[in-house]
Amino acid sequence: MNKKMSGKCSIAKEHLLKVKEKYLAVMLAKERYAQDYELIFSGGGIDYSKERVDGGKVDSGNEKVETLTDRWKELEALERDYIIYSHDISQKLNQIESYHGKEILTRRYLIIPSTGRLKSFEQITEDMGLIDLRHCQRLHSKALEEYYNKFLSEV
């Protein structure tokens, strides 16, 4: 692969990897929300002790609920961003002419298992019944170049 083609592939790959970045941001926001929710509603989030109630300001939990509400809004915004971006990428991948190229890019960048890791070329090669790993990687490079030429060369 020559340097010009390698550069195109790198740019296309970076563009497609943003799907994973957005997915991981959603997963992190869900985790933070779940932790805050657990803290507030497990009884540990609001202080109901006699000293606290009789001796001064009652902790109504308003601040904690507001924090939880803010986390929820953040999560919704991140999910919306992820869904819109991944849908846009999906539409673009559907325009890739090569069936194998389209499938490899989809399996590599859009189908993110619950582990949060991308599918490996070994998994894709096996899933698609391709000849061997090198063949899969060559098809991947050609598909990245086509993706770049169709969608990123004018950017």
CSV table of N, CA and C in Angstrom, one decimal:
chain,number,residue,atom,x,y,z
A,1,MET,N,0.9,-1.2,0.0
A,1,MET,CA,0.0,0.0,0.0
A,1,MET,C,0.9,1.2,0.0
A,2,ASN,N,0.6,2.2,-0.9
A,2,ASN,CA,1.5,3.4,-1.0
A,2,ASN,C,1.1,4.3,0.1
A,3,LYS,N,1.9,5.4,0.3
A,3,LYS,CA,1.7,6.3,1.4
A,3,LYS,C,0.4,7.1,1.3
A,4,LYS,N,0.1,7.5,0.0
A,4,LYS,CA,-1.1,8.3,-0.2
A,4,LYS,C,-2.3,7.4,0.2
A,5,MET,N,-2.4,6.2,-0.3
A,5,MET,CA,-3.5,5.3,0.1
A,5,MET,C,-3.5,5.1,1.6
A,6,SER,N,-2.4,4.9,2.2
A,6,SER,CA,-2.3,4.7,3.6
A,6,SER,C,-2.9,5.8,4.4
A,7,GLY,N,-2.6,7.1,4.0
A,7,GLY,CA,-3.1,8.3,4.6
A,7,GLY,C,-4.6,8.3,4.5
A,8,LYS,N,-5.1,8.0,3.3
A,8,LYS,CA,-6.6,8.0,3.1
A,8,LYS,C,-7.2,7.0,4.1
A,9,CYS,N,-6.6,5.8,4.2
A,9,CYS,CA,-7.2,4.7,5.0
A,9,CYS,C,-7.1,5.2,6.5
A,10,SER,N,-6.1,5.8,6.9
A,10,SER,CA,-6.0,6.3,8.3
A,10,SER,C,-7.1,7.3,8.6
A,11,ILE,N,-7.3,8.2,7.7
A,11,ILE,CA,-8.3,9.3,7.9
A,11,ILE,C,-9.7,8.6,8.0
A,12,ALA,N,-10.0,7.7,7.1
A,12,ALA,CA,-11.3,7.0,7.1
A,12,ALA,C,-11.4,6.2,8.3
A,13,LYS,N,-10.4,5.5,8.8
A,13,LYS,CA,-10.5,4.7,10.0
A,13,LYS,C,-10.7,5.6,11.2
A,14,GLU,N,-10.1,6.7,11.3
A,14,GLU,CA,-10.3,7.6,12.4
A,14,GLU,C,-11.8,8.1,12.4
A,15,HIS,N,-12.3,8.4,11.3
A,15,HIS,CA,-13.7,8.8,11.1
A,15,HIS,C,-14.6,7.7,11.6
A,16,LEU,N,-14.4,6.5,11.2
A,16,LEU,CA,-15.2,5.4,11.6
A,16,LEU,C,-15.1,5.0,13.1
A,17,LEU,N,-13.9,5.2,13.6
A,17,LEU,CA,-13.7,4.9,15.1
A,17,LEU,C,-14.4,5.8,16.0
A,18,LYS,N,-14.9,7.0,15.5
A,18,LYS,CA,-15.7,7.9,16.3
A,18,LYS,C,-17.0,7.2,16.8
A,19,VAL,N,-17.5,6.2,16.1
A,19,VAL,CA,-18.7,5.5,16.5
A,19,VAL,C,-18.3,4.8,17.9
A,20,LYS,N,-17.2,4.2,17.9
A,20,LYS,CA,-16.8,3.5,19.2
A,20,LYS,C,-16.6,4.5,20.3
A,21,GLU,N,-16.0,5.6,20.0
A,21,GLU,CA,-15.8,6.7,21.0
A,21,GLU,C,-17.1,7.1,21.6
A,22,LYS,N,-18.1,7.3,20.7
A,22,LYS,CA,-19.4,7.8,21.1
A,22,LYS,C,-20.1,6.7,21.9
A,23,TYR,N,-20.0,5.5,21.5
A,23,TYR,CA,-20.5,4.4,22.2
A,23,TYR,C,-20.0,4.3,23.7
A,24,LEU,N,-18.7,4.4,23.8
A,24,LEU,CA,-18.0,4.3,25.1
A,24,LEU,C,-18.4,5.4,26.0
A,25,ALA,N,-18.6,6.6,25.4
A,25,ALA,CA,-19.1,7.8,26.2
A,25,ALA,C,-20.5,7.5,26.8
A,26,VAL,N,-21.3,6.9,26.0
A,26,VAL,CA,-22.7,6.5,26.4
A,26,VAL,C,-22.6,5.5,27.6
A,27,MET,N,-21.7,4.5,27.4
A,27,MET,CA,-21.6,3.5,28.5
A,27,MET,C,-21.1,4.1,29.8
A,28,LEU,N,-20.1,5.0,29.7
A,28,LEU,CA,-19.6,5.6,30.9
A,28,LEU,C,-20.6,6.5,31.5
A,29,ALA,N,-21.4,7.2,30.8
A,29,ALA,CA,-22.5,8.0,31.3
A,29,ALA,C,-23.6,7.2,32.0
A,30,LYS,N,-23.9,6.0,31.4
A,30,LYS,CA,-24.8,5.1,32.0
A,30,LYS,C,-24.3,4.6,33.4
A,31,GLU,N,-23.0,4.3,33.4
A,31,GLU,CA,-22.4,3.8,34.6
A,31,GLU,C,-22.4,4.9,35.7
A,32,ARG,N,-22.1,6.1,35.4
A,32,ARG,CA,-22.1,7.2,36.3
A,32,ARG,C,-23.6,7.5,36.8
A,33,TYR,N,-24.5,7.4,35.9
A,33,TYR,CA,-25.9,7.6,36.3
A,33,TYR,C,-26.4,6.5,37.3
A,34,ALA,N,-26.0,5.2,37.0
A,34,ALA,CA,-26.4,4.1,37.8
A,34,ALA,C,-25.7,4.2,39.2
A,35,GLN,N,-24.5,4.7,39.3
A,35,GLN,CA,-23.8,4.8,40.6
A,35,GLN,C,-24.5,5.9,41.4
A,36,ASP,N,-24.8,7.1,40.8
A,36,ASP,CA,-25.5,8.1,41.5
A,36,ASP,C,-26.9,7.7,41.9
A,37,TYR,N,-27.6,7.0,41.1
A,37,TYR,CA,-28.9,6.5,41.4
A,37,TYR,C,-28.9,5.6,42.6
A,38,GLU,N,-27.9,4.7,42.6
A,38,GLU,CA,-27.8,3.7,43.7
A,38,GLU,C,-27.4,4.5,45.0
A,39,LEU,N,-26.6,5.4,44.9
A,39,LEU,CA,-26.2,6.2,46.1
A,39,LEU,C,-27.4,6.9,46.7
A,40,ILE,N,-28.2,7.6,45.9
A,40,ILE,CA,-29.3,8.3,46.4
A,40,ILE,C,-30.4,7.4,46.9
A,41,PHE,N,-30.8,6.4,46.2
A,41,PHE,CA,-31.9,5.6,46.5
A,41,PHE,C,-31.6,4.4,47.4
A,42,SER,N,-30.4,4.2,47.7
A,42,SER,CA,-30.1,3.1,48.6
A,42,SER,C,-30.1,3.5,50.1
A,43,GLY,N,-30.4,4.8,50.3
A,43,GLY,CA,-30.5,5.3,51.7
A,43,GLY,C,-29.2,6.0,52.0
A,44,GLY,N,-28.2,5.8,51.3
A,44,GLY,CA,-26.9,6.5,51.6
A,44,GLY,C,-26.8,7.9,51.1
A,45,GLY,N,-27.7,8.3,50.3
A,45,GLY,CA,-27.6,9.6,49.6
A,45,GLY,C,-28.3,10.7,50.4
A,46,ILE,N,-29.2,10.4,51.2
A,46,ILE,CA,-29.9,11.4,52.0
A,46,ILE,C,-29.8,11.1,53.5
A,47,ASP,N,-29.3,12.1,54.2
A,47,ASP,CA,-29.1,11.9,55.7
A,47,ASP,C,-30.4,12.1,56.5
A,48,TYR,N,-30.9,11.0,57.0
A,48,TYR,CA,-32.1,11.1,57.8
A,48,TYR,C,-31.8,10.9,59.3
A,49,SER,N,-30.6,11.0,59.7
A,49,SER,CA,-30.3,10.8,61.1
A,49,SER,C,-30.9,11.9,62.0
A,50,LYS,N,-31.2,11.5,63.3
A,50,LYS,CA,-31.9,12.4,64.2
A,50,LYS,C,-31.1,13.7,64.4
A,51,GLU,N,-29.8,13.6,64.5
A,51,GLU,CA,-29.0,14.8,64.7
A,51,GLU,C,-29.1,15.7,63.5
A,52,ARG,N,-29.1,15.2,62.4
A,52,ARG,CA,-29.2,16.0,61.2
A,52,ARG,C,-30.5,16.6,61.0
A,53,VAL,N,-31.6,15.9,61.3
A,53,VAL,CA,-33.0,16.4,61.2
A,53,VAL,C,-33.3,17.4,62.3
A,54,ASP,N,-33.0,17.0,63.6
A,54,ASP,CA,-33.3,17.9,64.7
A,54,ASP,C,-32.3,19.1,64.8
A,55,GLY,N,-31.1,18.9,64.4
A,55,GLY,CA,-30.0,19.9,64.7
A,55,GLY,C,-29.8,20.9,63.6
A,56,GLY,N,-30.5,20.9,62.6
A,56,GLY,CA,-30.3,21.9,61.6
A,56,GLY,C,-31.0,21.6,60.3
A,57,LYS,N,-30.3,21.9,59.3
A,57,LYS,CA,-30.8,21.8,57.9
A,57,LYS,C,-31.1,20.4,57.6
A,58,VAL,N,-32.3,20.1,57.1
A,58,VAL,CA,-32.7,18.8,56.7
A,58,VAL,C,-32.2,18.6,55.2
A,59,ASP,N,-31.6,17.5,55.0
A,59,ASP,CA,-31.1,17.2,53.7
A,59,ASP,C,-32.2,16.5,52.9
A,60,SER,N,-32.8,17.4,52.1
A,60,SER,CA,-34.0,16.9,51.4
A,60,SER,C,-33.6,16.1,50.2
A,61,GLY,N,-32.3,16.1,49.8
A,61,GLY,CA,-31.9,15.4,48.7
A,61,GLY,C,-32.0,16.1,47.4
A,62,ASN,N,-32.5,17.4,47.4
A,62,ASN,CA,-32.8,18.1,46.2
A,62,ASN,C,-31.5,18.3,45.3
A,63,GLU,N,-30.4,18.6,46.0
A,63,GLU,CA,-29.1,18.7,45.2
A,63,GLU,C,-28.7,17.4,44.6
A,64,LYS,N,-28.9,16.3,45.3
A,64,LYS,CA,-28.6,15.0,44.7
A,64,LYS,C,-29.5,14.6,43.6
A,65,VAL,N,-30.8,14.9,43.7
A,65,VAL,CA,-31.7,14.7,42.7
A,65,VAL,C,-31.4,15.5,41.4
A,66,GLU,N,-31.0,16.8,41.7
A,66,GLU,CA,-30.6,17.6,40.6
A,66,GLU,C,-29.4,17.1,39.9
A,67,THR,N,-28.5,16.5,40.6
A,67,THR,CA,-27.3,15.9,40.0
A,67,THR,C,-27.7,14.7,39.2
A,68,LEU,N,-28.6,13.9,39.7
A,68,LEU,CA,-29.1,12.8,39.0
A,68,LEU,C,-29.9,13.2,37.7
A,69,THR,N,-30.6,14.3,37.8
A,69,THR,CA,-31.3,14.8,36.6
A,69,THR,C,-30.3,15.3,35.6
A,70,ASP,N,-29.3,16.0,36.0
A,70,ASP,CA,-28.2,16.4,35.1
A,70,ASP,C,-27.5,15.2,34.4
A,71,ARG,N,-27.3,14.2,35.2
A,71,ARG,CA,-26.7,13.0,34.6
A,71,ARG,C,-27.6,12.4,33.5
A,72,TRP,N,-28.9,12.4,33.8
A,72,TRP,CA,-29.8,11.8,32.9
A,72,TRP,C,-29.8,12.6,31.6
A,73,LYS,N,-29.8,13.9,31.7
A,73,LYS,CA,-29.8,14.8,30.5
A,73,LYS,C,-28.5,14.6,29.7
A,74,GLU,N,-27.4,14.5,30.4
A,74,GLU,CA,-26.1,14.2,29.8
A,74,GLU,C,-26.2,12.9,29.0
A,75,LEU,N,-26.8,11.8,29.7
A,75,LEU,CA,-26.9,10.5,29.1
A,75,LEU,C,-27.8,10.6,27.8
A,76,GLU,N,-28.9,11.3,27.9
A,76,GLU,CA,-29.8,11.4,26.7
A,76,GLU,C,-29.1,12.1,25.6
A,77,ALA,N,-28.3,13.1,25.9
A,77,ALA,CA,-27.6,13.9,24.8
A,77,ALA,C,-26.6,13.0,24.2
A,78,LEU,N,-25.8,12.3,25.0
A,78,LEU,CA,-24.8,11.4,24.4
A,78,LEU,C,-25.4,10.3,23.6
A,79,GLU,N,-26.5,9.7,24.1
A,79,GLU,CA,-27.2,8.6,23.3
A,79,GLU,C,-27.7,9.2,22.0
A,80,ARG,N,-28.3,10.3,22.0
A,80,ARG,CA,-28.8,10.9,20.8
A,80,ARG,C,-27.7,11.2,19.8
A,81,ASP,N,-26.6,11.7,20.3
A,81,ASP,CA,-25.4,11.9,19.4
A,81,ASP,C,-24.9,10.6,18.8
A,82,TYR,N,-24.8,9.6,19.7
A,82,TYR,CA,-24.3,8.3,19.2
A,82,TYR,C,-25.3,7.7,18.1
A,83,ILE,N,-26.5,7.8,18.4
A,83,ILE,CA,-27.5,7.2,17.5
A,83,ILE,C,-27.5,7.9,16.1
A,84,ILE,N,-27.4,9.2,16.2
A,84,ILE,CA,-27.4,10.0,14.9
A,84,ILE,C,-26.1,9.7,14.1
A,85,TYR,N,-25.0,9.7,14.8
A,85,TYR,CA,-23.7,9.5,14.2
A,85,TYR,C,-23.6,8.1,13.6
A,86,SER,N,-24.0,7.1,14.4
A,86,SER,CA,-23.9,5.7,13.9
A,86,SER,C,-24.9,5.5,12.7
A,87,HIS,N,-26.0,6.1,12.8
A,87,HIS,CA,-27.0,6.0,11.7
A,87,HIS,C,-26.4,6.6,10.4
A,88,ASP,N,-25.8,7.8,10.5
A,88,ASP,CA,-25.1,8.5,9.4
A,88,ASP,C,-24.0,7.6,8.8
A,89,ILE,N,-23.2,7.0,9.7
A,89,ILE,CA,-22.2,6.1,9.2
A,89,ILE,C,-22.8,4.9,8.5
A,90,SER,N,-23.8,4.3,9.1
A,90,SER,CA,-24.5,3.2,8.5
A,90,SER,C,-25.0,3.5,7.1
A,91,GLN,N,-25.6,4.6,6.9
A,91,GLN,CA,-26.1,5.1,5.6
A,91,GLN,C,-25.0,5.2,4.6
A,92,LYS,N,-23.8,5.7,5.1
A,92,LYS,CA,-22.7,5.8,4.2
A,92,LYS,C,-22.1,4.4,3.8
A,93,LEU,N,-22.0,3.6,4.8
A,93,LEU,CA,-21.5,2.2,4.5
A,93,LEU,C,-22.4,1.5,3.6
A,94,ASN,N,-23.7,1.7,3.6
A,94,ASN,CA,-24.6,1.1,2.7
A,94,ASN,C,-24.3,1.5,1.2
A,95,GLN,N,-23.6,2.6,1.0
A,95,GLN,CA,-23.2,3.1,-0.3
A,95,GLN,C,-21.9,2.5,-0.8
A,96,ILE,N,-21.2,1.8,0.0
A,96,ILE,CA,-20.0,1.1,-0.5
A,96,ILE,C,-20.3,0.0,-1.5
A,97,GLU,N,-19.7,0.1,-2.6
A,97,GLU,CA,-20.1,-0.8,-3.7
A,97,GLU,C,-19.7,-2.3,-3.4
A,98,SER,N,-18.6,-2.5,-2.9
A,98,SER,CA,-18.2,-3.9,-2.6
A,98,SER,C,-18.9,-4.5,-1.5
A,99,TYR,N,-19.6,-5.6,-1.7
A,99,TYR,CA,-20.3,-6.3,-0.7
A,99,TYR,C,-19.4,-6.7,0.5
A,100,HIS,N,-18.3,-7.3,0.2
A,100,HIS,CA,-17.4,-7.7,1.3
A,100,HIS,C,-16.8,-6.4,2.0
A,101,GLY,N,-16.5,-5.4,1.3
A,101,GLY,CA,-16.0,-4.2,1.9
A,101,GLY,C,-17.0,-3.6,2.9
A,102,LYS,N,-18.3,-3.5,2.4
A,102,LYS,CA,-19.4,-3.0,3.2
A,102,LYS,C,-19.5,-3.8,4.5
A,103,GLU,N,-19.5,-5.1,4.3
A,103,GLU,CA,-19.7,-6.0,5.5
A,103,GLU,C,-18.6,-5.9,6.4
A,104,ILE,N,-17.3,-5.9,5.9
A,104,ILE,CA,-16.2,-5.8,6.8
A,104,ILE,C,-16.2,-4.5,7.6
A,105,LEU,N,-16.5,-3.4,7.0
A,105,LEU,CA,-16.5,-2.1,7.7
A,105,LEU,C,-17.6,-2.1,8.7
A,106,THR,N,-18.8,-2.6,8.3
A,106,THR,CA,-19.9,-2.6,9.2
A,106,THR,C,-19.6,-3.5,10.5
A,107,ARG,N,-19.0,-4.7,10.2
A,107,ARG,CA,-18.7,-5.6,11.3
A,107,ARG,C,-17.6,-5.0,12.2
A,108,ARG,N,-16.7,-4.3,11.6
A,108,ARG,CA,-15.5,-3.8,12.3
A,108,ARG,C,-15.8,-2.5,13.1
A,109,TYR,N,-16.7,-1.6,12.5
A,109,TYR,CA,-16.9,-0.3,13.2
A,109,TYR,C,-18.3,-0.1,13.7
A,110,LEU,N,-19.3,-0.8,13.3
A,110,LEU,CA,-20.6,-0.5,13.7
A,110,LEU,C,-21.2,-1.5,14.7
A,111,ILE,N,-20.8,-2.8,14.6
A,111,ILE,CA,-21.3,-3.8,15.5
A,111,ILE,C,-20.3,-3.9,16.6
A,112,ILE,N,-20.7,-3.2,17.7
A,112,ILE,CA,-19.8,-3.2,18.9
A,112,ILE,C,-20.3,-4.1,19.9
A,113,PRO,N,-19.6,-5.3,20.2
A,113,PRO,CA,-20.1,-6.2,21.2
A,113,PRO,C,-20.2,-5.5,22.6
A,114,SER,N,-20.9,-6.1,23.5
A,114,SER,CA,-21.1,-5.6,24.8
A,114,SER,C,-19.7,-5.3,25.6
A,115,THR,N,-18.7,-5.9,25.1
A,115,THR,CA,-17.3,-5.7,25.7
A,115,THR,C,-16.8,-4.3,25.4
A,116,GLY,N,-17.4,-3.6,24.4
A,116,GLY,CA,-17.0,-2.3,24.0
A,116,GLY,C,-15.8,-2.4,23.1
A,117,ARG,N,-15.3,-3.5,22.7
A,117,ARG,CA,-14.2,-3.7,21.8
A,117,ARG,C,-14.7,-4.0,20.4
A,118,LEU,N,-14.0,-3.5,19.4
A,118,LEU,CA,-14.3,-3.8,18.0
A,118,LEU,C,-14.1,-5.2,17.7
A,119,LYS,N,-14.8,-5.7,16.7
A,119,LYS,CA,-14.6,-7.1,16.3
A,119,LYS,C,-13.2,-7.2,15.6
A,120,SER,N,-12.5,-8.2,15.9
A,120,SER,CA,-11.1,-8.4,15.3
A,120,SER,C,-11.2,-8.9,13.9
A,121,PHE,N,-10.1,-8.7,13.2
A,121,PHE,CA,-10.1,-9.2,11.8
A,121,PHE,C,-10.3,-10.7,11.8
A,122,GLU,N,-9.7,-11.4,12.8
A,122,GLU,CA,-9.9,-12.8,12.9
A,122,GLU,C,-11.3,-13.2,13.0
A,123,GLN,N,-12.1,-12.5,13.9
A,123,GLN,CA,-13.5,-12.8,14.0
A,123,GLN,C,-14.3,-12.6,12.7
A,124,ILE,N,-14.0,-11.5,12.1
A,124,ILE,CA,-14.6,-11.1,10.8
A,124,ILE,C,-14.3,-12.1,9.7
A,125,THR,N,-13.1,-12.5,9.6
A,125,THR,CA,-12.7,-13.5,8.6
A,125,THR,C,-13.5,-14.8,8.8
A,126,GLU,N,-13.6,-15.2,10.1
A,126,GLU,CA,-14.3,-16.4,10.4
A,126,GLU,C,-15.8,-16.3,10.2
A,127,ASP,N,-16.4,-15.2,10.7
A,127,ASP,CA,-17.8,-14.9,10.5
A,127,ASP,C,-18.2,-14.9,9.0
A,128,MET,N,-17.4,-14.3,8.2
A,128,MET,CA,-17.7,-14.1,6.8
A,128,MET,C,-17.3,-15.3,5.9
A,129,GLY,N,-16.5,-16.2,6.5
A,129,GLY,CA,-16.0,-17.3,5.7
A,129,GLY,C,-15.0,-16.9,4.6
A,130,LEU,N,-14.2,-15.9,4.9
A,130,LEU,CA,-13.2,-15.4,4.0
A,130,LEU,C,-12.0,-16.4,3.9
A,131,ILE,N,-11.2,-16.3,2.9
A,131,ILE,CA,-10.1,-17.2,2.6
A,131,ILE,C,-9.1,-17.2,3.8
A,132,ASP,N,-8.6,-16.0,4.1
A,132,ASP,CA,-7.7,-15.9,5.2
A,132,ASP,C,-7.6,-14.4,5.8
A,133,LEU,N,-6.9,-14.2,6.8
A,133,LEU,CA,-6.8,-12.9,7.5
A,133,LEU,C,-6.3,-11.9,6.6
A,134,ARG,N,-5.2,-12.2,5.8
A,134,ARG,CA,-4.6,-11.1,4.9
A,134,ARG,C,-5.6,-10.7,3.9
A,135,HIS,N,-6.4,-11.6,3.4
A,135,HIS,CA,-7.5,-11.3,2.4
A,135,HIS,C,-8.5,-10.3,3.0
A,136,CYS,N,-8.9,-10.6,4.2
A,136,CYS,CA,-9.8,-9.7,5.0
A,136,CYS,C,-9.2,-8.3,5.1
A,137,GLN,N,-7.9,-8.3,5.5
A,137,GLN,CA,-7.3,-7.0,5.7
A,137,GLN,C,-7.1,-6.2,4.4
A,138,ARG,N,-6.9,-6.9,3.3
A,138,ARG,CA,-6.8,-6.2,2.0
A,138,ARG,C,-8.2,-5.6,1.6
A,139,LEU,N,-9.2,-6.4,1.8
A,139,LEU,CA,-10.6,-5.9,1.5
A,139,LEU,C,-10.9,-4.8,2.4
A,140,HIS,N,-10.5,-4.8,3.6
A,140,HIS,CA,-10.7,-3.7,4.6
A,140,HIS,C,-10.1,-2.4,4.1
A,141,SER,N,-8.8,-2.5,3.6
A,141,SER,CA,-8.1,-1.4,3.1
A,141,SER,C,-8.7,-0.8,1.9
A,142,LYS,N,-9.2,-1.6,1.0
A,142,LYS,CA,-9.8,-1.2,-0.2
A,142,LYS,C,-11.2,-0.5,0.1
A,143,ALA,N,-11.9,-1.0,1.1
A,143,ALA,CA,-13.1,-0.4,1.5
A,143,ALA,C,-12.9,0.9,2.2
A,144,LEU,N,-11.9,1.0,3.0
A,144,LEU,CA,-11.5,2.3,3.7
A,144,LEU,C,-11.2,3.4,2.6
A,145,GLU,N,-10.4,2.9,1.6
A,145,GLU,CA,-10.1,3.9,0.5
A,145,GLU,C,-11.4,4.4,-0.2
A,146,GLU,N,-12.3,3.4,-0.5
A,146,GLU,CA,-13.5,3.8,-1.2
A,146,GLU,C,-14.3,4.7,-0.3
A,147,TYR,N,-14.4,4.4,1.0
A,147,TYR,CA,-15.1,5.3,2.0
A,147,TYR,C,-14.5,6.7,2.0
A,148,TYR,N,-13.2,6.8,2.0
A,148,TYR,CA,-12.5,8.1,2.0
A,148,TYR,C,-12.9,8.8,0.7
A,149,ASN,N,-12.7,8.2,-0.4
A,149,ASN,CA,-13.0,8.8,-1.7
A,149,ASN,C,-14.4,9.3,-1.8
A,150,LYS,N,-15.4,8.5,-1.3
A,150,LYS,CA,-16.8,8.9,-1.5
A,150,LYS,C,-17.2,10.0,-0.5
A,151,PHE,N,-16.7,9.9,0.8
A,151,PHE,CA,-17.3,10.8,1.8
A,151,PHE,C,-16.3,11.8,2.5
A,152,LEU,N,-15.0,11.6,2.3
A,152,LEU,CA,-14.1,12.4,3.1
A,152,LEU,C,-13.2,13.2,2.2
A,153,SER,N,-13.0,12.9,1.0
A,153,SER,CA,-12.0,13.6,0.1
A,153,SER,C,-12.3,15.1,0.0
A,154,GLU,N,-13.6,15.4,0.1
A,154,GLU,CA,-14.0,16.8,-0.1
A,154,GLU,C,-13.9,17.6,1.2
A,155,VAL,N,-13.8,17.0,2.3
A,155,VAL,CA,-13.8,17.6,3.6
A,155,VAL,C,-12.6,18.5,3.8
